[in-house]
Amino acid sequence: MDRALWIIGLAIFWVAMIGLMYVGWRGRARRQKDTIGELPTVPATLGELLVLPTTGLYVGSTIAPSWQDRIAVGDLGFRATCEISRYSGGILVERDGASAIWIPEKSIRAIRTENGLAGKVMSKDGVLVIRWELPSGTEIDTGVRGDDKTVYPDWVKPVTASNKTASNKTASNKTASNNTNDNEDASSGDIEQNGKNA
């Protein structure tokens, strides 16, 4: 009998903790609602493909510059497997079981690698982080942990006419030597895009 009461007590405690976490999450979403505002919608035309789609895990988005101030508005706070690709019009993050995230090219402020985001810590340069400005004027960081981290250099280097052409020529069949060269060219930390640093 005592053991049964102990188990029931633990179950009630567990449910209460889950409930408190849910209430806290909803409160965070309410506080952030005006700051985040409406997200950009995916346009009918994405533009020219600049970086091939790569699969990974969407780890979350945070209000910049904090790597822990996780966004709870809508489904931005839900981790999910995803596919990320870059077009001349912007970056598309297609998530399983959640809405797609569209980051317009003009909104991108920086693309870099970090060892963690949204409270999730990983290995050095394990997360690809995109800093961008919402229509509300708030800058946020959106992070994806790629399944193949050798593609990160293609993301962090600034897109120019020269490397865009090279990328299109070699996108379907990259060699190991190209990956090595890309890794030597890329650096972790902030990468300047559109005139601003992360």
mmCIF file of C-alpha atoms in Angstrom:
data_model
loop_
_atom_site.group_PDB
_atom_site.id
_atom_site.type_symbol
_atom_site.label_atom_id
_atom_site.label_comp_id
_atom_site.label_asym_id
_atom_site.label_seq_id
_atom_site.Cartn_x
_atom_site.Cartn_y
_atom_site.Cartn_z
ATOM 1 C CA MET A 1 0.000 0.000 0.000
ATOM 2 C CA ASP A 2 2.783 2.430 0.917
ATOM 3 C CA ARG A 3 4.537 1.666 -2.365
ATOM 4 C CA ALA A 4 1.371 2.361 -4.351
ATOM 5 C CA LEU A 5 0.922 5.716 -2.608
ATOM 6 C CA TRP A 6 4.551 6.560 -3.298
ATOM 7 C CA ILE A 7 4.104 5.827 -7.030
ATOM 8 C CA ILE A 8 0.878 7.832 -7.170
ATOM 9 C CA GLY A 9 2.601 10.740 -5.430
ATOM 10 C CA LEU A 10 5.476 10.687 -7.913
ATOM 11 C CA ALA A 11 3.031 10.595 -10.822
ATOM 12 C CA ILE A 12 1.144 13.615 -9.469
ATOM 13 C CA PHE A 13 4.416 15.477 -8.936
ATOM 14 C CA TRP A 14 5.535 14.684 -12.492
ATOM 15 C CA VAL A 15 2.234 15.891 -13.977
ATOM 16 C CA ALA A 16 2.417 19.076 -11.880
ATOM 17 C CA MET A 17 5.943 19.823 -13.136
ATOM 18 C CA ILE A 18 4.870 19.300 -16.752
ATOM 19 C CA GLY A 19 1.929 21.619 -16.136
ATOM 20 C CA LEU A 20 4.156 24.335 -14.689
ATOM 21 C CA MET A 21 6.532 24.060 -17.639
ATOM 22 C CA TYR A 22 3.609 24.408 -20.029
ATOM 23 C CA VAL A 23 2.293 27.471 -18.199
ATOM 24 C CA GLY A 24 5.764 29.022 -18.253
ATOM 25 C CA TRP A 25 6.134 28.334 -21.974
ATOM 26 C CA ARG A 26 2.756 29.934 -22.714
ATOM 27 C CA GLY A 27 3.704 32.955 -20.622
ATOM 28 C CA ARG A 28 6.965 33.346 -22.544
ATOM 29 C CA ALA A 29 5.043 33.194 -25.829
ATOM 30 C CA ARG A 30 2.674 35.956 -24.683
ATOM 31 C CA ARG A 31 5.554 38.194 -23.632
ATOM 32 C CA GLN A 32 7.349 37.699 -26.945
ATOM 33 C CA LYS A 33 4.311 38.041 -29.207
ATOM 34 C CA ASP A 34 4.662 41.756 -29.975
ATOM 35 C CA THR A 35 8.448 41.545 -30.266
ATOM 36 C CA ILE A 36 8.296 38.736 -32.825
ATOM 37 C CA GLY A 37 5.201 39.777 -34.772
ATOM 38 C CA GLU A 38 4.293 38.095 -38.048
ATOM 39 C CA LEU A 39 6.812 35.851 -39.782
ATOM 40 C CA PRO A 40 7.539 36.167 -43.521
ATOM 41 C CA THR A 41 5.554 33.772 -45.711
ATOM 42 C CA VAL A 42 7.177 31.477 -48.261
ATOM 43 C CA PRO A 43 6.901 33.175 -51.677
ATOM 44 C CA ALA A 44 5.660 31.422 -54.785
ATOM 45 C CA THR A 45 9.030 32.006 -56.475
ATOM 46 C CA LEU A 46 12.167 31.272 -54.459
ATOM 47 C CA GLY A 47 14.733 32.252 -57.068
ATOM 48 C CA GLU A 48 17.909 30.532 -58.208
ATOM 49 C CA LEU A 49 19.194 27.670 -56.054
ATOM 50 C CA LEU A 50 22.524 28.767 -54.542
ATOM 51 C CA VAL A 51 23.225 26.075 -51.932
ATOM 52 C CA LEU A 52 21.912 22.535 -52.271
ATOM 53 C CA PRO A 53 19.364 21.296 -49.708
ATOM 54 C CA THR A 54 20.863 19.568 -46.685
ATOM 55 C CA THR A 55 19.068 17.681 -43.932
ATOM 56 C CA GLY A 56 19.464 18.241 -40.219
ATOM 57 C CA LEU A 57 17.751 19.216 -36.990
ATOM 58 C CA TYR A 58 16.119 22.585 -36.437
ATOM 59 C CA VAL A 59 17.257 23.344 -32.883
ATOM 60 C CA GLY A 60 15.283 26.543 -32.403
ATOM 61 C CA SER A 61 15.413 30.312 -32.659
ATOM 62 C CA THR A 62 16.459 32.892 -30.072
ATOM 63 C CA ILE A 63 16.208 36.646 -29.731
ATOM 64 C CA ALA A 64 19.635 38.019 -30.664
ATOM 65 C CA PRO A 65 22.197 38.364 -29.288
ATOM 66 C CA SER A 66 21.299 35.819 -26.575
ATOM 67 C CA TRP A 67 21.856 32.166 -27.448
ATOM 68 C CA GLN A 68 19.479 31.083 -24.654
ATOM 69 C CA ASP A 69 16.492 33.446 -25.024
ATOM 70 C CA ARG A 70 14.485 30.838 -26.874
ATOM 71 C CA ILE A 71 11.478 31.986 -28.887
ATOM 72 C CA ALA A 72 8.182 30.333 -27.921
ATOM 73 C CA VAL A 73 5.852 32.183 -30.306
ATOM 74 C CA GLY A 74 3.951 29.931 -32.695
ATOM 75 C CA ASP A 75 5.932 26.791 -33.488
ATOM 76 C CA LEU A 76 9.351 28.469 -33.654
ATOM 77 C CA GLY A 77 10.260 26.787 -30.377
ATOM 78 C CA PHE A 78 9.584 23.240 -31.593
ATOM 79 C CA ARG A 79 12.643 21.194 -32.497
ATOM 80 C CA ALA A 80 12.159 19.129 -35.636
ATOM 81 C CA THR A 81 14.049 17.368 -38.389
ATOM 82 C CA CYS A 82 14.373 19.664 -41.359
ATOM 83 C CA GLU A 83 15.839 20.395 -44.747
ATOM 84 C CA ILE A 84 17.541 23.734 -45.337
ATOM 85 C CA SER A 85 18.377 25.259 -48.705
ATOM 86 C CA ARG A 86 19.422 28.667 -49.991
ATOM 87 C CA TYR A 87 18.025 30.524 -52.967
ATOM 88 C CA SER A 88 18.721 33.929 -54.445
ATOM 89 C CA GLY A 89 15.524 35.085 -52.736
ATOM 90 C CA GLY A 90 16.413 33.759 -49.301
ATOM 91 C CA ILE A 91 16.786 30.684 -47.099
ATOM 92 C CA LEU A 92 14.095 28.026 -46.725
ATOM 93 C CA VAL A 93 13.907 25.763 -43.662
ATOM 94 C CA GLU A 94 11.320 23.028 -44.236
ATOM 95 C CA ARG A 95 10.476 21.255 -40.970
ATOM 96 C CA ASP A 96 8.750 17.925 -40.414
ATOM 97 C CA GLY A 97 5.556 18.407 -38.437
ATOM 98 C CA ALA A 98 5.923 22.199 -38.282
ATOM 99 C CA SER A 99 5.574 25.169 -40.584
ATOM 100 C CA ALA A 100 8.324 26.169 -43.006
ATOM 101 C CA ILE A 101 10.543 29.115 -42.089
ATOM 102 C CA TRP A 102 11.356 31.603 -44.853
ATOM 103 C CA ILE A 103 14.274 33.972 -44.323
ATOM 104 C CA PRO A 104 14.304 36.652 -47.050
ATOM 105 C CA GLU A 105 17.737 37.454 -48.461
ATOM 106 C CA LYS A 106 17.405 41.134 -47.576
ATOM 107 C CA SER A 107 16.745 40.170 -43.932
ATOM 108 C CA ILE A 108 19.934 38.109 -43.488
ATOM 109 C CA ARG A 109 22.479 39.825 -41.264
ATOM 110 C CA ALA A 110 25.043 37.036 -40.749
ATOM 111 C CA ILE A 111 25.606 33.311 -41.154
ATOM 112 C CA ARG A 112 28.030 31.619 -38.787
ATOM 113 C CA THR A 113 28.717 28.429 -36.846
ATOM 114 C CA GLU A 114 28.353 28.076 -33.087
ATOM 115 C CA ASN A 115 28.649 25.326 -30.487
ATOM 116 C CA GLY A 116 25.103 25.799 -29.231
ATOM 117 C CA LEU A 117 21.786 27.626 -29.514
ATOM 118 C CA ALA A 118 18.415 27.709 -27.755
ATOM 119 C CA GLY A 119 19.852 25.986 -24.705
ATOM 120 C CA LYS A 120 21.272 23.073 -26.730
ATOM 121 C CA VAL A 121 25.050 22.695 -26.506
ATOM 122 C CA MET A 122 26.950 20.684 -29.107
ATOM 123 C CA SER A 123 30.480 20.215 -30.352
ATOM 124 C CA LYS A 124 32.538 23.150 -31.630
ATOM 125 C CA ASP A 125 30.937 24.719 -34.707
ATOM 126 C CA GLY A 126 28.187 22.120 -34.527
ATOM 127 C CA VAL A 127 25.293 24.460 -35.287
ATOM 128 C CA LEU A 128 24.737 26.586 -38.369
ATOM 129 C CA VAL A 129 23.253 29.872 -37.125
ATOM 130 C CA ILE A 130 21.505 32.453 -39.290
ATOM 131 C CA ARG A 131 20.942 35.906 -37.844
ATOM 132 C CA TRP A 132 18.137 37.758 -39.555
ATOM 133 C CA GLU A 133 15.733 40.617 -39.029
ATOM 134 C CA LEU A 134 12.003 40.019 -38.698
ATOM 135 C CA PRO A 135 9.450 42.400 -40.248
ATOM 136 C CA SER A 136 8.903 43.679 -36.686
ATOM 137 C CA GLY A 137 12.516 44.904 -36.632
ATOM 138 C CA THR A 138 13.663 42.294 -34.092
ATOM 139 C CA GLU A 139 16.830 40.364 -34.933
ATOM 140 C CA ILE A 140 16.787 36.643 -34.150
ATOM 141 C CA ASP A 141 19.155 33.699 -34.515
ATOM 142 C CA THR A 142 17.836 30.543 -36.186
ATOM 143 C CA GLY A 143 19.907 27.381 -35.769
ATOM 144 C CA VAL A 144 20.177 24.096 -37.665
ATOM 145 C CA ARG A 145 22.436 21.177 -36.794
ATOM 146 C CA GLY A 146 23.289 19.690 -40.169
ATOM 147 C CA ASP A 147 23.611 15.953 -40.659
ATOM 148 C CA ASP A 148 26.607 16.658 -42.912
ATOM 149 C CA LYS A 149 28.723 19.399 -41.387
ATOM 150 C CA THR A 150 31.124 19.443 -44.342
ATOM 151 C CA VAL A 151 28.571 21.647 -46.126
ATOM 152 C CA TYR A 152 28.899 24.453 -43.547
ATOM 153 C CA PRO A 153 31.637 26.281 -45.494
ATOM 154 C CA ASP A 154 29.211 26.650 -48.419
ATOM 155 C CA TRP A 155 26.843 28.436 -46.061
ATOM 156 C CA VAL A 156 29.139 30.734 -44.097
ATOM 157 C CA LYS A 157 31.106 32.177 -46.999
ATOM 158 C CA PRO A 158 29.486 35.263 -48.560
ATOM 159 C CA VAL A 159 27.610 34.570 -51.778
ATOM 160 C CA THR A 160 29.336 36.217 -54.739
ATOM 161 C CA ALA A 161 28.944 35.860 -58.471
ATOM 162 C CA SER A 162 32.130 33.768 -58.677
ATOM 163 C CA ASN A 163 31.410 31.198 -55.978
ATOM 164 C CA LYS A 164 27.738 31.063 -56.987
ATOM 165 C CA THR A 165 28.766 29.907 -60.463
ATOM 166 C CA ALA A 166 31.263 27.426 -59.035
ATOM 167 C CA SER A 167 28.665 26.091 -56.633
ATOM 168 C CA ASN A 168 26.185 25.463 -59.422
ATOM 169 C CA LYS A 169 28.795 23.600 -61.464
ATOM 170 C CA THR A 170 29.875 21.305 -58.644
ATOM 171 C CA ALA A 171 26.678 21.035 -56.580
ATOM 172 C CA SER A 172 25.684 17.599 -57.804
ATOM 173 C CA ASN A 173 29.104 15.981 -57.321
ATOM 174 C CA LYS A 174 31.475 17.533 -54.745
ATOM 175 C CA THR A 175 34.836 15.889 -54.328
ATOM 176 C CA ALA A 176 36.718 15.366 -51.090
ATOM 177 C CA SER A 177 39.366 17.858 -52.167
ATOM 178 C CA ASN A 178 36.768 20.579 -52.667
ATOM 179 C CA ASN A 179 35.422 19.951 -49.180
ATOM 180 C CA THR A 180 38.928 20.278 -47.765
ATOM 181 C CA ASN A 181 39.523 23.576 -49.549
ATOM 182 C CA ASP A 182 36.178 24.920 -48.413
ATOM 183 C CA ASN A 183 36.957 24.026 -44.819
ATOM 184 C CA GLU A 184 40.256 25.898 -45.048
ATOM 185 C CA ASP A 185 38.538 28.979 -46.427
ATOM 186 C CA ALA A 186 35.690 29.055 -43.910
ATOM 187 C CA SER A 187 36.039 30.271 -40.365
ATOM 188 C CA SER A 188 33.866 29.883 -37.312
ATOM 189 C CA GLY A 189 32.311 32.862 -35.620
ATOM 190 C CA ASP A 190 30.704 35.878 -37.227
ATOM 191 C CA ILE A 191 30.542 36.237 -40.993
ATOM 192 C CA GLU A 192 29.546 39.629 -42.340
ATOM 193 C CA GLN A 193 26.593 39.777 -44.717
ATOM 194 C CA ASN A 194 24.627 42.755 -46.028
ATOM 195 C CA GLY A 195 26.883 45.166 -44.146
ATOM 196 C CA LYS A 196 26.199 43.990 -40.588
ATOM 197 C CA ASN A 197 27.958 41.662 -38.170
ATOM 198 C CA ALA A 198 26.334 39.150 -35.845
#
